[in-house]
Amino acid sequence: MDQFTLNLLVVGATFALYFGIAIWARAGSTAEFYAAGGGVHPVLNGMATGADWMSAASFISMAGIIAFGGYDTSAYLMGWTGGYVLLAMLLAPYLRKFGKFTVPEFIGDRFYSGTARVIAVICLLIASITYVIGQMSGVGVAFSRFLEVEASTGLFIGAAVVFAYAVLGGMKGITYTQVAQYVVLIIAYTIPAIFISLNLTGNPIPALGLFADAKSTGEPLLTTLNGMLADLGFSSYTQQSDTTLNMFLFTLSLMIGTAGLPHVIVRFFTVPKVSDARSSAGWALVFIALLYLTAPAVAAMARINLVNTVYPEGTTAAPLAYEARPDWVKNWEKTGLLKFEDKNGDGLINYVASKDANELDVNRDIITLANPEIADLPGWVIALVAAGGLAAALSTAAGLLMAISSAVSHDLIKGQINPGISEKGELLAARVSMAVAIVLATYLGLNPPGFAAQTVALAFGLAASSIFPALMMGIFSKRVNSKGAVMGMLAGLLTTLVYIFLHKGWFFVAGTNSFTDADPLFLSIKSTSFGAIGAMINFAVAYFVSNATDDVPADVQELVESIRIPKGAGAATGH
């Protein structure tokens, strides 16, 4: 059986499973559409949260970013993992105790202001749509290779799939679909990693293989990789080259951005009790760790295999002739995500650090998907990775679209514009808003502002600068009032958004940027790191405005006190 047919069979089987679950778990009420009826088991919710959390950025892009960035890009691992712990400890139980469906609803009630709720909706929409762009571009990458179509065509196919099961099933359908998607993605990620670790080090556990000796040299794997890269003029894989300030702010931005992303927060409303929210958070961390402990090994081993492909006789010998390139290079060339330009006309693939002399351009987002082909693994493993990459991207895209639709239909339309809307009308509004969001994200995904992980990092920065400070002050401060919260969110969001647009182009339109991340506007702070600065501005503005204006009403102060005791919460209420 040829590889294309095998890909179709495996991917098709997983999609049939997702559609079947969506039909079986079709949402019939707003409670099921927004919060799955509040009856999901903590272990299943932890698994669904893991799938929701491990997006295209985690599965498809993160290992590629680390493979080419080395030590500097390890901040992705530290920030995202640390941020989830922050979310589980500081936010999830308290928001579950509050018992409402959405983050804007909490902000609106806590800060006793319809304006605060609307501003929160705007912040949520901007961060979530930016995040979805990264997912949709990841879907396009996966489909383009394994269905052998253009990346744009793959993007349209993925959008249609997400539309079908997310719009149909709501949170109930998405939850049980994400359980299946987690199983698919974790198997797809770990099996190739085990094979590759065995090939390179003889150790079947990739996380341990990363620190084992390479079979080819007898030296530690990372020492071997450093030597290879040094021969080709690349910087050391294990040494820091970015500034400490930028790395610190980037890690912080990812951490607090994680805790402010509403599509993960809303998962904690799908369990019956506060104790279940804590339990599902713990289970989710276990499920997430299975992939995040493996990712650094996948990255380093992929870089080694890439170098070995181009320099089969060693980095001190002549590189591979272009005409002798392996099938995996030919396959990825068709997608336009891997390019060769014979700059010196010698017919050889010169893969070196110098931009003027380097002839191989490898898109970072293809590394994890191409890894099994690079390592010459069996066809069924390649097909499985295709299914896993799509599962990761689609699961997070669905969760984000759920957060977007609930913000528009529940917080904006029912909460502010038409409070008397019927339940049927609200469900229709939710589905329509989700469809519009899919169309917008697909359009922007055709020309994303960076690789999937970089685009997602921008979304984390936006959430860090706008939503996270409002949630933290709403739970742990009785002094911050509605004026302070509104001004803080606006100040944090706008400064971060402007900084990002100055570096990535206004509204992400290519060519309209004034600076680049290689030459940032302020000190050494890149656009992906500025969310931490935006959060500080948010906190400061909210504090000073609150102290200069009215006190918080007594009943709201009592509400804050009650939220801090995570006991006695009932089912999620929004109606």
PDB file of N, CA, C and O in Angstrom, residues 347-394:
ATOM      1  N   GLY A 347      25.431  21.802  -7.687  1.00  0.00           N
ATOM      2  CA  GLY A 347      24.519  20.658  -7.632  1.00  0.00           C
ATOM      3  C   GLY A 347      24.465  19.969  -6.286  1.00  0.00           C
ATOM      4  O   GLY A 347      23.802  18.933  -6.138  1.00  0.00           O
ATOM      5  N   LEU A 348      25.156  20.523  -5.281  1.00  0.00           N
ATOM      6  CA  LEU A 348      25.165  19.940  -3.943  1.00  0.00           C
ATOM      7  C   LEU A 348      24.291  20.764  -2.997  1.00  0.00           C
ATOM      8  O   LEU A 348      24.116  21.974  -3.189  1.00  0.00           O
ATOM      9  N   ILE A 349      23.740  20.105  -1.970  1.00  0.00           N
ATOM     10  CA  ILE A 349      22.881  20.791  -0.994  1.00  0.00           C
ATOM     11  C   ILE A 349      23.762  21.337   0.125  1.00  0.00           C
ATOM     12  O   ILE A 349      24.109  20.618   1.070  1.00  0.00           O
ATOM     13  N   ASN A 350      24.153  22.577   0.008  1.00  0.00           N
ATOM     14  CA  ASN A 350      24.988  23.184   1.042  1.00  0.00           C
ATOM     15  C   ASN A 350      24.112  23.732   2.157  1.00  0.00           C
ATOM     16  O   ASN A 350      23.407  24.730   1.976  1.00  0.00           O
ATOM     17  N   TYR A 351      24.150  23.066   3.304  1.00  0.00           N
ATOM     18  CA  TYR A 351      23.355  23.476   4.471  1.00  0.00           C
ATOM     19  C   TYR A 351      24.329  24.029   5.507  1.00  0.00           C
ATOM     20  O   TYR A 351      25.001  23.292   6.229  1.00  0.00           O
ATOM     21  N   VAL A 352      24.460  25.365   5.554  1.00  0.00           N
ATOM     22  CA  VAL A 352      25.436  26.023   6.430  1.00  0.00           C
ATOM     23  C   VAL A 352      24.794  27.236   7.091  1.00  0.00           C
ATOM     24  O   VAL A 352      23.671  27.630   6.756  1.00  0.00           O
ATOM     25  N   ALA A 353      25.511  27.828   8.037  1.00  0.00           N
ATOM     26  CA  ALA A 353      24.954  28.942   8.813  1.00  0.00           C
ATOM     27  C   ALA A 353      24.840  30.224   7.999  1.00  0.00           C
ATOM     28  O   ALA A 353      23.920  31.012   8.188  1.00  0.00           O
ATOM     29  N   SER A 354      25.776  30.454   7.093  1.00  0.00           N
ATOM     30  CA  SER A 354      25.795  31.698   6.320  1.00  0.00           C
ATOM     31  C   SER A 354      24.552  31.814   5.433  1.00  0.00           C
ATOM     32  O   SER A 354      24.271  30.915   4.628  1.00  0.00           O
ATOM     33  N   LYS A 355      23.823  32.932   5.567  1.00  0.00           N
ATOM     34  CA  LYS A 355      22.624  33.129   4.756  1.00  0.00           C
ATOM     35  C   LYS A 355      22.961  33.206   3.272  1.00  0.00           C
ATOM     36  O   LYS A 355      22.181  32.772   2.422  1.00  0.00           O
ATOM     37  N   ASP A 356      24.128  33.757   2.958  1.00  0.00           N
ATOM     38  CA  ASP A 356      24.522  33.898   1.560  1.00  0.00           C
ATOM     39  C   ASP A 356      24.890  32.562   0.926  1.00  0.00           C
ATOM     40  O   ASP A 356      24.708  32.379  -0.281  1.00  0.00           O
ATOM     41  N   ALA A 357      25.394  31.632   1.759  1.00  0.00           N
ATOM     42  CA  ALA A 357      25.850  30.346   1.220  1.00  0.00           C
ATOM     43  C   ALA A 357      24.853  29.215   1.449  1.00  0.00           C
ATOM     44  O   ALA A 357      24.888  28.196   0.746  1.00  0.00           O
ATOM     45  N   ASN A 358      23.953  29.360   2.419  1.00  0.00           N
ATOM     46  CA  ASN A 358      22.994  28.295   2.708  1.00  0.00           C
ATOM     47  C   ASN A 358      22.008  28.121   1.559  1.00  0.00           C
ATOM     48  O   ASN A 358      21.448  29.098   1.044  1.00  0.00           O
ATOM     49  N   GLU A 359      21.793  26.877   1.172  1.00  0.00           N
ATOM     50  CA  GLU A 359      20.926  26.595   0.018  1.00  0.00           C
ATOM     51  C   GLU A 359      19.660  25.832   0.379  1.00  0.00           C
ATOM     52  O   GLU A 359      18.844  25.542  -0.486  1.00  0.00           O
ATOM     53  N   LEU A 360      19.500  25.504   1.647  1.00  0.00           N
ATOM     54  CA  LEU A 360      18.338  24.723   2.088  1.00  0.00           C
ATOM     55  C   LEU A 360      17.502  25.545   3.056  1.00  0.00           C
ATOM     56  O   LEU A 360      17.978  25.953   4.106  1.00  0.00           O
ATOM     57  N   ASP A 361      16.262  25.811   2.701  1.00  0.00           N
ATOM     58  CA  ASP A 361      15.338  26.581   3.539  1.00  0.00           C
ATOM     59  C   ASP A 361      14.268  25.630   4.064  1.00  0.00           C
ATOM     60  O   ASP A 361      13.445  25.129   3.288  1.00  0.00           O
ATOM     61  N   VAL A 362      14.315  25.361   5.370  1.00  0.00           N
ATOM     62  CA  VAL A 362      13.396  24.400   5.988  1.00  0.00           C
ATOM     63  C   VAL A 362      12.426  25.145   6.902  1.00  0.00           C
ATOM     64  O   VAL A 362      12.841  25.780   7.870  1.00  0.00           O
ATOM     65  N   ASN A 363      11.141  25.088   6.601  1.00  0.00           N
ATOM     66  CA  ASN A 363      10.126  25.680   7.470  1.00  0.00           C
ATOM     67  C   ASN A 363      10.111  24.942   8.810  1.00  0.00           C
ATOM     68  O   ASN A 363      10.056  23.705   8.845  1.00  0.00           O
ATOM     69  N   ARG A 364      10.182  25.696   9.909  1.00  0.00           N
ATOM     70  CA  ARG A 364      10.243  25.059  11.240  1.00  0.00           C
ATOM     71  C   ARG A 364       9.036  24.168  11.532  1.00  0.00           C
ATOM     72  O   ARG A 364       9.127  23.190  12.275  1.00  0.00           O
ATOM     73  N   ASP A 365       7.891  24.509  10.930  1.00  0.00           N
ATOM     74  CA  ASP A 365       6.664  23.779  11.255  1.00  0.00           C
ATOM     75  C   ASP A 365       6.613  22.374  10.666  1.00  0.00           C
ATOM     76  O   ASP A 365       5.713  21.597  10.998  1.00  0.00           O
ATOM     77  N   ILE A 366       7.570  22.022   9.807  1.00  0.00           N
ATOM     78  CA  ILE A 366       7.487  20.691   9.204  1.00  0.00           C
ATOM     79  C   ILE A 366       8.305  19.643   9.964  1.00  0.00           C
ATOM     80  O   ILE A 366       8.175  18.450   9.698  1.00  0.00           O
ATOM     81  N   ILE A 367       9.132  20.085  10.902  1.00  0.00           N
ATOM     82  CA  ILE A 367      10.109  19.171  11.512  1.00  0.00           C
ATOM     83  C   ILE A 367       9.452  17.957  12.180  1.00  0.00           C
ATOM     84  O   ILE A 367       9.825  16.807  11.922  1.00  0.00           O
ATOM     85  N   THR A 368       8.474  18.189  13.046  1.00  0.00           N
ATOM     86  CA  THR A 368       7.842  17.059  13.738  1.00  0.00           C
ATOM     87  C   THR A 368       7.135  16.149  12.747  1.00  0.00           C
ATOM     88  O   THR A 368       7.205  14.913  12.856  1.00  0.00           O
ATOM     89  N   LEU A 369       6.446  16.735  11.772  1.00  0.00           N
ATOM     90  CA  LEU A 369       5.711  15.939  10.797  1.00  0.00           C
ATOM     91  C   LEU A 369       6.650  15.173   9.868  1.00  0.00           C
ATOM     92  O   LEU A 369       6.343  14.054   9.442  1.00  0.00           O
ATOM     93  N   ALA A 370       7.793  15.770   9.554  1.00  0.00           N
ATOM     94  CA  ALA A 370       8.744  15.120   8.654  1.00  0.00           C
ATOM     95  C   ALA A 370       9.673  14.146   9.380  1.00  0.00           C
ATOM     96  O   ALA A 370      10.313  13.308   8.735  1.00  0.00           O
ATOM     97  N   ASN A 371       9.733  14.233  10.692  1.00  0.00           N
ATOM     98  CA  ASN A 371      10.681  13.451  11.483  1.00  0.00           C
ATOM     99  C   ASN A 371      10.663  11.955  11.154  1.00  0.00           C
ATOM    100  O   ASN A 371      11.724  11.351  10.945  1.00  0.00           O
ATOM    101  N   PRO A 372       9.484  11.315  11.113  1.00  0.00           N
ATOM    102  CA  PRO A 372       9.467   9.874  10.800  1.00  0.00           C
ATOM    103  C   PRO A 372      10.021   9.574   9.409  1.00  0.00           C
ATOM    104  O   PRO A 372      10.675   8.553   9.204  1.00  0.00           O
ATOM    105  N   GLU A 373       9.764  10.469   8.437  1.00  0.00           N
ATOM    106  CA  GLU A 373      10.292  10.266   7.090  1.00  0.00           C
ATOM    107  C   GLU A 373      11.804  10.449   7.072  1.00  0.00           C
ATOM    108  O   GLU A 373      12.528   9.690   6.422  1.00  0.00           O
ATOM    109  N   ILE A 374      12.277  11.474   7.784  1.00  0.00           N
ATOM    110  CA  ILE A 374      13.732  11.724   7.849  1.00  0.00           C
ATOM    111  C   ILE A 374      14.447  10.518   8.447  1.00  0.00           C
ATOM    112  O   ILE A 374      15.521  10.111   7.992  1.00  0.00           O
ATOM    113  N   ALA A 375      13.828   9.928   9.478  1.00  0.00           N
ATOM    114  CA  ALA A 375      14.440   8.781  10.165  1.00  0.00           C
ATOM    115  C   ALA A 375      14.124   7.460   9.466  1.00  0.00           C
ATOM    116  O   ALA A 375      14.495   6.393   9.968  1.00  0.00           O
ATOM    117  N   ASP A 376      13.413   7.512   8.323  1.00  0.00           N
ATOM    118  CA  ASP A 376      13.091   6.324   7.525  1.00  0.00           C
ATOM    119  C   ASP A 376      12.286   5.297   8.333  1.00  0.00           C
ATOM    120  O   ASP A 376      12.572   4.094   8.299  1.00  0.00           O
ATOM    121  N   LEU A 377      11.278   5.779   9.047  1.00  0.00           N
ATOM    122  CA  LEU A 377      10.411   4.896   9.824  1.00  0.00           C
ATOM    123  C   LEU A 377       9.308   4.326   8.938  1.00  0.00           C
ATOM    124  O   LEU A 377       9.059   4.826   7.835  1.00  0.00           O
ATOM    125  N   PRO A 378       8.612   3.272   9.408  1.00  0.00           N
ATOM    126  CA  PRO A 378       7.563   2.633   8.588  1.00  0.00           C
ATOM    127  C   PRO A 378       6.450   3.596   8.191  1.00  0.00           C
ATOM    128  O   PRO A 378       6.187   4.593   8.875  1.00  0.00           O
ATOM    129  N   GLY A 379       5.757   3.272   7.113  1.00  0.00           N
ATOM    130  CA  GLY A 379       4.703   4.120   6.587  1.00  0.00           C
ATOM    131  C   GLY A 379       3.566   4.363   7.550  1.00  0.00           C
ATOM    132  O   GLY A 379       2.990   5.465   7.589  1.00  0.00           O
ATOM    133  N   TRP A 380       3.234   3.352   8.364  1.00  0.00           N
ATOM    134  CA  TRP A 380       2.107   3.532   9.294  1.00  0.00           C
ATOM    135  C   TRP A 380       2.451   4.561  10.371  1.00  0.00           C
ATOM    136  O   TRP A 380       1.551   5.253  10.877  1.00  0.00           O
ATOM    137  N   VAL A 381       3.731   4.695  10.712  1.00  0.00           N
ATOM    138  CA  VAL A 381       4.140   5.701  11.694  1.00  0.00           C
ATOM    139  C   VAL A 381       3.971   7.103  11.090  1.00  0.00           C
ATOM    140  O   VAL A 381       3.510   8.031  11.748  1.00  0.00           O
ATOM    141  N   ILE A 382       4.337   7.249   9.814  1.00  0.00           N
ATOM    142  CA  ILE A 382       4.181   8.537   9.125  1.00  0.00           C
ATOM    143  C   ILE A 382       2.705   8.938   9.091  1.00  0.00           C
ATOM    144  O   ILE A 382       2.343  10.088   9.367  1.00  0.00           O
ATOM    145  N   ALA A 383       1.836   7.986   8.777  1.00  0.00           N
ATOM    146  CA  ALA A 383       0.397   8.259   8.722  1.00  0.00           C
ATOM    147  C   ALA A 383      -0.144   8.623  10.100  1.00  0.00           C
ATOM    148  O   ALA A 383      -1.006   9.503  10.242  1.00  0.00           O
ATOM    149  N   LEU A 384       0.384   7.952  11.119  1.00  0.00           N
ATOM    150  CA  LEU A 384      -0.063   8.222  12.491  1.00  0.00           C
ATOM    151  C   LEU A 384       0.314   9.639  12.917  1.00  0.00           C
ATOM    152  O   LEU A 384      -0.473  10.346  13.565  1.00  0.00           O
ATOM    153  N   VAL A 385       1.522  10.067  12.551  1.00  0.00           N
ATOM    154  CA  VAL A 385       1.956  11.425  12.881  1.00  0.00           C
ATOM    155  C   VAL A 385       1.076  12.460  12.174  1.00  0.00           C
ATOM    156  O   VAL A 385       0.737  13.503  12.740  1.00  0.00           O
ATOM    157  N   ALA A 386       0.696  12.167  10.948  1.00  0.00           N
ATOM    158  CA  ALA A 386      -0.213  13.065  10.226  1.00  0.00           C
ATOM    159  C   ALA A 386      -1.513  13.225  10.999  1.00  0.00           C
ATOM    160  O   ALA A 386      -2.010  14.342  11.203  1.00  0.00           O
ATOM    161  N   ALA A 387      -2.069  12.110  11.443  1.00  0.00           N
ATOM    162  CA  ALA A 387      -3.328  12.139  12.208  1.00  0.00           C
ATOM    163  C   ALA A 387      -3.138  12.875  13.528  1.00  0.00           C
ATOM    164  O   ALA A 387      -4.013  13.628  13.967  1.00  0.00           O
ATOM    165  N   GLY A 388      -1.979  12.677  14.168  1.00  0.00           N
ATOM    166  CA  GLY A 388      -1.717  13.339  15.449  1.00  0.00           C
ATOM    167  C   GLY A 388      -1.573  14.837  15.307  1.00  0.00           C
ATOM    168  O   GLY A 388      -2.102  15.604  16.118  1.00  0.00           O
ATOM    169  N   GLY A 389      -0.864  15.280  14.266  1.00  0.00           N
ATOM    170  CA  GLY A 389      -0.705  16.718  14.042  1.00  0.00           C
ATOM    171  C   GLY A 389      -2.029  17.394  13.784  1.00  0.00           C
ATOM    172  O   GLY A 389      -2.313  18.485  14.309  1.00  0.00           O
ATOM    173  N   LEU A 390      -2.872  16.756  13.008  1.00  0.00           N
ATOM    174  CA  LEU A 390      -4.201  17.309  12.724  1.00  0.00           C
ATOM    175  C   LEU A 390      -5.060  17.307  13.976  1.00  0.00           C
ATOM    176  O   LEU A 390      -5.824  18.243  14.226  1.00  0.00           O
ATOM    177  N   ALA A 391      -4.956  16.244  14.795  1.00  0.00           N
ATOM    178  CA  ALA A 391      -5.731  16.175  16.035  1.00  0.00           C
ATOM    179  C   ALA A 391      -5.354  17.316  16.969  1.00  0.00           C
ATOM    180  O   ALA A 391      -6.218  17.957  17.579  1.00  0.00           O
ATOM    181  N   ALA A 392      -4.046  17.607  17.077  1.00  0.00           N
ATOM    182  CA  ALA A 392      -3.587  18.685  17.957  1.00  0.00           C
ATOM    183  C   ALA A 392      -4.109  20.034  17.500  1.00  0.00           C
ATOM    184  O   ALA A 392      -4.620  20.833  18.297  1.00  0.00           O
ATOM    185  N   ALA A 393      -3.992  20.295  16.198  1.00  0.00           N
ATOM    186  CA  ALA A 393      -4.423  21.594  15.674  1.00  0.00           C
ATOM    187  C   ALA A 393      -5.936  21.757  15.762  1.00  0.00           C
ATOM    188  O   ALA A 393      -6.445  22.800  16.179  1.00  0.00           O
ATOM    189  N   LEU A 394      -6.669  20.717  15.379  1.00  0.00           N
ATOM    190  CA  LEU A 394      -8.129  20.814  15.336  1.00  0.00           C
ATOM    191  C   LEU A 394      -8.735  20.899  16.730  1.00  0.00           C
ATOM    192  O   LEU A 394      -9.727  21.599  16.949  1.00  0.00           O
TER     193      LEU A 394
END
